[in-house]
Short mmCIF file of C-alpha atoms in Angstrom, two decimals:
data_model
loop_
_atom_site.label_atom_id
_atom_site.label_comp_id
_atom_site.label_asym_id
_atom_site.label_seq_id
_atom_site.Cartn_x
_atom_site.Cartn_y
_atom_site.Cartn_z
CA UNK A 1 65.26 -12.05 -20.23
CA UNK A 2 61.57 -12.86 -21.01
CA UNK A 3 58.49 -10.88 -20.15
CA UNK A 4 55.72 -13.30 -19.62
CA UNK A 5 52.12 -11.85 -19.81
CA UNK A 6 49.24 -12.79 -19.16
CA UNK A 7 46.04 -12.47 -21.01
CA UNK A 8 43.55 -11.38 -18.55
CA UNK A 9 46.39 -8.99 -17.32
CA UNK A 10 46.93 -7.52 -20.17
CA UNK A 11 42.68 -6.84 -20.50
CA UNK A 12 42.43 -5.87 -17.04
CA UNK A 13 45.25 -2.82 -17.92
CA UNK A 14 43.45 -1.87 -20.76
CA UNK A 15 39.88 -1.73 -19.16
CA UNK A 16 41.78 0.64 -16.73
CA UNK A 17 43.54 2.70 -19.56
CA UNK A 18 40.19 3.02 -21.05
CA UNK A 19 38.06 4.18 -18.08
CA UNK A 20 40.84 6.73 -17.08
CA UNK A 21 40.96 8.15 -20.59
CA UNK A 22 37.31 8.33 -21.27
CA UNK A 23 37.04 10.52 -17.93
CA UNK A 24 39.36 13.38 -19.15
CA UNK A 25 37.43 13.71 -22.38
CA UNK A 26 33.62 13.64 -20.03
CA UNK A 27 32.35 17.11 -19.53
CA UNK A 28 32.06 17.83 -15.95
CA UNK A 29 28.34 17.55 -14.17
CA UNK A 30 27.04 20.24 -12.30
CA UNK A 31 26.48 19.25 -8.49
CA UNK A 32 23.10 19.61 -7.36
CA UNK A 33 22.63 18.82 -3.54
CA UNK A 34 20.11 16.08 -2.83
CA UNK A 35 16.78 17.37 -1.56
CA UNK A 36 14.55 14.86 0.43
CA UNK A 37 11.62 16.86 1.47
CA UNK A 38 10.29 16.37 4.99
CA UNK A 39 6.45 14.92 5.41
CA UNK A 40 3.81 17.16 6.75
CA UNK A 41 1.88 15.60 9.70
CA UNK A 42 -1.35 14.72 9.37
CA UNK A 43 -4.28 16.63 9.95
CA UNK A 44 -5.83 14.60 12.19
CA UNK A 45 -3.30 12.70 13.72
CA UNK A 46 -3.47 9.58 15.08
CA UNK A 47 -6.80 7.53 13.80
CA UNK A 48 -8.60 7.01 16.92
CA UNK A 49 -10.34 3.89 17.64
CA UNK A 50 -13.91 3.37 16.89
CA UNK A 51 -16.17 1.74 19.62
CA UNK A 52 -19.67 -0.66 18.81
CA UNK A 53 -22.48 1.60 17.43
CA UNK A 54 -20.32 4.08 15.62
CA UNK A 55 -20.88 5.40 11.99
CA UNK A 56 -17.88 6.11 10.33
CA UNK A 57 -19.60 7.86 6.87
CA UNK A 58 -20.75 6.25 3.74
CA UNK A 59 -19.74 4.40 1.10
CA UNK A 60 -21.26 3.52 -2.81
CA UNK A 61 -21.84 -0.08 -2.86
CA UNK A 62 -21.27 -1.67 -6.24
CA UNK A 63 -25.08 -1.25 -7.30
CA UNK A 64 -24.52 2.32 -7.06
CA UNK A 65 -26.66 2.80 -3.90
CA UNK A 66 -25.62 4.30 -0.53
CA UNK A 67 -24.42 2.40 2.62
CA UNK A 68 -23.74 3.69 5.97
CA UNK A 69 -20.42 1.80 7.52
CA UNK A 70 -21.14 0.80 10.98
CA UNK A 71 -18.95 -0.60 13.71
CA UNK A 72 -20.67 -3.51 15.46
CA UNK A 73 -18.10 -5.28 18.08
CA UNK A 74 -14.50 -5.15 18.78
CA UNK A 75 -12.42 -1.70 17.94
CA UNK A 76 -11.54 -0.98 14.71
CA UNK A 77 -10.62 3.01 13.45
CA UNK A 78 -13.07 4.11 11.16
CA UNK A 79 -10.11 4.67 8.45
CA UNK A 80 -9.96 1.23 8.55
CA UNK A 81 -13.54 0.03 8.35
CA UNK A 82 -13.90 2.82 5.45
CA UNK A 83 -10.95 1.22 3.98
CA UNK A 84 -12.36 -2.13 3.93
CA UNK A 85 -15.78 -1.28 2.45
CA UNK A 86 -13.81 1.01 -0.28
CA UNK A 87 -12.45 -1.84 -1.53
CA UNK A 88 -14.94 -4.52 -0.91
CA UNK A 89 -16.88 -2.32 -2.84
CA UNK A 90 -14.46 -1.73 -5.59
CA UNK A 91 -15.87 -3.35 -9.25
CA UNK A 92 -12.24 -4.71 -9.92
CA UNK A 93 -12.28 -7.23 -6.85
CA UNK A 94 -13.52 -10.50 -7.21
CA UNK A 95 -16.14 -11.98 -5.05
CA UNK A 96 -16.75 -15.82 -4.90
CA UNK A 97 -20.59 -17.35 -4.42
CA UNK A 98 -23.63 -15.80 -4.07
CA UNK A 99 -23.03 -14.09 -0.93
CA UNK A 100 -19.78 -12.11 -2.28
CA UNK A 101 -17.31 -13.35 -0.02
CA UNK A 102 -14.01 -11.61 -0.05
CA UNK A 103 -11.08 -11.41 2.35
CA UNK A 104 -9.22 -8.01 2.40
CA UNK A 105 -6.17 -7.82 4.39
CA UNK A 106 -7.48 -9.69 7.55
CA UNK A 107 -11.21 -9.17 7.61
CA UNK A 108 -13.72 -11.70 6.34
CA UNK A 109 -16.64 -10.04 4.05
CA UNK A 110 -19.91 -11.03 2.76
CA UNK A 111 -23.32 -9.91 1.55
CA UNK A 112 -26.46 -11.48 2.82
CA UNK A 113 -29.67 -9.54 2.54
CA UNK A 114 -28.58 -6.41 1.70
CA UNK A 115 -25.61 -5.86 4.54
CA UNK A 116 -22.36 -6.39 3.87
CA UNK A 117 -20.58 -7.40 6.95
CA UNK A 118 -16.92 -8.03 7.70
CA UNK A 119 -15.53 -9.97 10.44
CA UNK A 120 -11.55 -10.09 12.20
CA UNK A 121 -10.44 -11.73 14.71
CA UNK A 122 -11.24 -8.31 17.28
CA UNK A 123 -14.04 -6.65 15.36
CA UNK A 124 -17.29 -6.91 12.97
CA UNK A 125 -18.07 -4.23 10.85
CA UNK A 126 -20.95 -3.65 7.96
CA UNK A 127 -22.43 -1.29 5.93
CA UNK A 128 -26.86 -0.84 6.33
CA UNK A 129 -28.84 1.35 4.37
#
């Protein structure tokens, strides 16, 4: 009688000789239970919207000076509009043209006589002095 094998048999039982040996000579790992730790809740909760005429605090424009952030139509939260400005005025984004147009996320913004204003489709937004 003949025993026919096969080469890719024959590596296949050896791959499995090999990973069953290797485990009896592994030292065992401890067991540490997996901790996911639970988020606190915010502070303030939900961000409430923020209605024409609101100021929502103050940002440093990228001369260095001081700019009151303003809501002007729509309803936007003032986290957002802060948002916005932050990064608007944030040295590392570009600006094209003279009037600094930039588009963060899905607002419209651009300089034109000293206010910065940004525009979505449901609100306008800008920073005065």
């Amino acid at each position: 009688m003949t025993v026919v094998v096969r080469p890719a048999f024959a590596l296949l039982v050896l791959i499995a000789v090999a990973g069953c040996s290797s485990e009896r000579h592994a030292a065992p790992r401890p067991s540490r239970p997996l901790v996911i730790p639970t988020p606190s809740p915010s502070p303030t909760g939900k961000p409430r919207p923020a209605r024409p005429g609101t100021e929502c605090g103050q940002v440093t424009t990228v001369t260095g000076a001081q700019a009151r952030v303003q809501v002007v139509r729509g309803r936007t939260t003032c986290v957002e509009a802060m948002r916005v400005f932050e990064k608007y005025n944030d040295p590392d984004t570009p600006a094209e043209g003279t009037a600094g147009l930039v588009v963060i996320g899905h607002w419209t913004c651009g300089t034109r006589g000293g206010i910065t204003t940004c525009t979505s489709k449901v609100a306008t937004i800008r920073t005065h002095s």
